[in-house]
GROMACS .gro file of C-alpha atoms in nm:
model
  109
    1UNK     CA    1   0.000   0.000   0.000
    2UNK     CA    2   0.162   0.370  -0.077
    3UNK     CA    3   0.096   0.626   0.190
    4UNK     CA    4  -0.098   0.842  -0.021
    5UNK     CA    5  -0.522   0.904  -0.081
    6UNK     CA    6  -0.670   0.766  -0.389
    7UNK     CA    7  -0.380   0.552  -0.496
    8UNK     CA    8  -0.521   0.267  -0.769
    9UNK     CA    9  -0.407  -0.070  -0.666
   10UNK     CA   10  -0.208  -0.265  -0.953
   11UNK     CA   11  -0.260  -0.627  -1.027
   12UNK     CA   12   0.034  -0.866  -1.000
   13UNK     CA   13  -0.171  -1.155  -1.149
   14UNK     CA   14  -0.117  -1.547  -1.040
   15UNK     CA   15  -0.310  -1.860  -1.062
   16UNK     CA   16  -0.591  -1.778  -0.807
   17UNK     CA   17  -0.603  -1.445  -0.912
   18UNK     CA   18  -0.710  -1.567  -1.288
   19UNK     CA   19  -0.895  -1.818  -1.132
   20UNK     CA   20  -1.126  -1.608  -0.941
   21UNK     CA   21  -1.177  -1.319  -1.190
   22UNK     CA   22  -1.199  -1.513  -1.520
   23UNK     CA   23  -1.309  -1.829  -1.395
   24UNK     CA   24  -1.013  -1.952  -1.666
   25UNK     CA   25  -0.713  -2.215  -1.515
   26UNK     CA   26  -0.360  -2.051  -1.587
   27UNK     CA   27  -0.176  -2.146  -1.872
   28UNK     CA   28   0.187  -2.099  -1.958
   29UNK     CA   29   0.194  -1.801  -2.149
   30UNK     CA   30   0.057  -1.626  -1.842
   31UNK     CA   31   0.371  -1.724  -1.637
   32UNK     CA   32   0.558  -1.539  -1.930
   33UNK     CA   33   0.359  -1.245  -1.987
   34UNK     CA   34   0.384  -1.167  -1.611
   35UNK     CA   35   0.771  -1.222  -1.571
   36UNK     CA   36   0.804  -0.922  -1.835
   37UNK     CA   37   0.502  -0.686  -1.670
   38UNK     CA   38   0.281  -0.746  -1.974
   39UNK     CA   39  -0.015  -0.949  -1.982
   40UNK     CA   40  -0.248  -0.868  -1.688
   41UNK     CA   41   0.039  -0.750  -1.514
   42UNK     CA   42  -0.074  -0.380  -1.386
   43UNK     CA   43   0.079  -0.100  -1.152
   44UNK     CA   44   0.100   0.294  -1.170
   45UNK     CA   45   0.385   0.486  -1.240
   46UNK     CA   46   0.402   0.531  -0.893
   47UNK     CA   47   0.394   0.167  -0.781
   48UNK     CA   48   0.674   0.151  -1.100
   49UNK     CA   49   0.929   0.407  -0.914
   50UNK     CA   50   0.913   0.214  -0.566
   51UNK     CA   51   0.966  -0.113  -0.738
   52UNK     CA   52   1.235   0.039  -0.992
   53UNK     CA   53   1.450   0.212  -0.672
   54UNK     CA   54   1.400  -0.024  -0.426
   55UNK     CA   55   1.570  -0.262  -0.656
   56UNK     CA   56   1.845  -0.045  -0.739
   57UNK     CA   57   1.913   0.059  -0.381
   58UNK     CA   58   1.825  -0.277  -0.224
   59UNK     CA   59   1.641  -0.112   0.074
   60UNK     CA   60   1.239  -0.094   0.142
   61UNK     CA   61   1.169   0.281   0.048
   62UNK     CA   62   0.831   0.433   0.063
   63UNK     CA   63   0.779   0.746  -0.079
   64UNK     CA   64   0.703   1.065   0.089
   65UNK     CA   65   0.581   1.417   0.005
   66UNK     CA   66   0.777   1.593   0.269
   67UNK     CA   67   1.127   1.572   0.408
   68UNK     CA   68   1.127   1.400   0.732
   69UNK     CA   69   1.491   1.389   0.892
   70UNK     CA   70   1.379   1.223   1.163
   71UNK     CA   71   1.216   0.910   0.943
   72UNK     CA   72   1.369   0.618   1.013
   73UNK     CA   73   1.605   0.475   0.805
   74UNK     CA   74   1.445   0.212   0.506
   75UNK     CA   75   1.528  -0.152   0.593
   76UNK     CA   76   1.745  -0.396   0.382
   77UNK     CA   77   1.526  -0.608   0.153
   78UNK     CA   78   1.716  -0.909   0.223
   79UNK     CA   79   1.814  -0.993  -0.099
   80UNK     CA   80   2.133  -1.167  -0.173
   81UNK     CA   81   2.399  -1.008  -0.385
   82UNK     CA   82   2.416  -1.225  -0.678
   83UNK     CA   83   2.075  -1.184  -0.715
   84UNK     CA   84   2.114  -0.834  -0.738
   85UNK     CA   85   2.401  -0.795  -0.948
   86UNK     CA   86   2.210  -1.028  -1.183
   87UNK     CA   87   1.896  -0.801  -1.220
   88UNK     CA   88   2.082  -0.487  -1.265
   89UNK     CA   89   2.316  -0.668  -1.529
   90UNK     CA   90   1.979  -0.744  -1.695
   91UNK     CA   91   1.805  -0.396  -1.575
   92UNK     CA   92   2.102  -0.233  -1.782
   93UNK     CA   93   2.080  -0.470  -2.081
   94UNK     CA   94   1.725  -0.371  -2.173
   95UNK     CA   95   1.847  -0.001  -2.254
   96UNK     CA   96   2.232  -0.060  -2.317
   97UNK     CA   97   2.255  -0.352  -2.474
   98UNK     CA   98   2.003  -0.568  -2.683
   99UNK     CA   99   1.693  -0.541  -2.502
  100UNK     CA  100   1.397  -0.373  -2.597
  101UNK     CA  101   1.451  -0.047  -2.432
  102UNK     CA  102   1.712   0.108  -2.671
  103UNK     CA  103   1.557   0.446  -2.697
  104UNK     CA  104   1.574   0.514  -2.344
  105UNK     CA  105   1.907   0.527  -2.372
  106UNK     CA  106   2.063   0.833  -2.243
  107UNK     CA  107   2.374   0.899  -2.515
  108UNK     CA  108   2.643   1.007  -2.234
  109UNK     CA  109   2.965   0.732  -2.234
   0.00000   0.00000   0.00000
């Protein structure tokens, strides 16, 4: 949940999920779709930031609207290293090298 009024919820679709609001088993193709945020896959461009920095900073952040320097500090997500390096290897593929993402590329060495 972000800390803000009138936030739409996304949809981060799985079995029961498609189950329950299609009445329709899950199939294979809906594992793929969702590993690449397509599909019924669904968030706001908020949602998209928090997900985007947590995993480049590794910590839980939550966004605010004011500066707080008394707010405690984030906490570690727990993930391991390798994992991490692995994602933003891939993360910086997508733009950099030959994913998708090309023109997003900002042209500074």
């Amino acid at each position: 949940p972000m800390p803000y009024p009138g936030q739409s919820f996304g949809t981060v679709p799985d079995p029961a999920w498609k189950l329950r609001k299609y009445k329709k088993e899950w199939a294979i193709y809906d594992t793929v779709n969702a590993t690449i945020g397509q599909g019924y896959m669904l968030v706001n461009p908020l949602q998209q930031a928090v997900m985007a920095s947590r995993i480049a900073s590794v910590m839980k952040l939550m966004p605010r609207l004011l500066l707080d320097r008394n707010a405690p500090r984030p906490e570690s997500m727990g993930f391991r290293q390798e994992h991490l390096d692995y994602i933003h290897a891939a993360m910086n593929e997508v733009v950099n090298g030959r994913g998708t993402a090309g023109k997003a590329r900002i042209p500074i060495e």
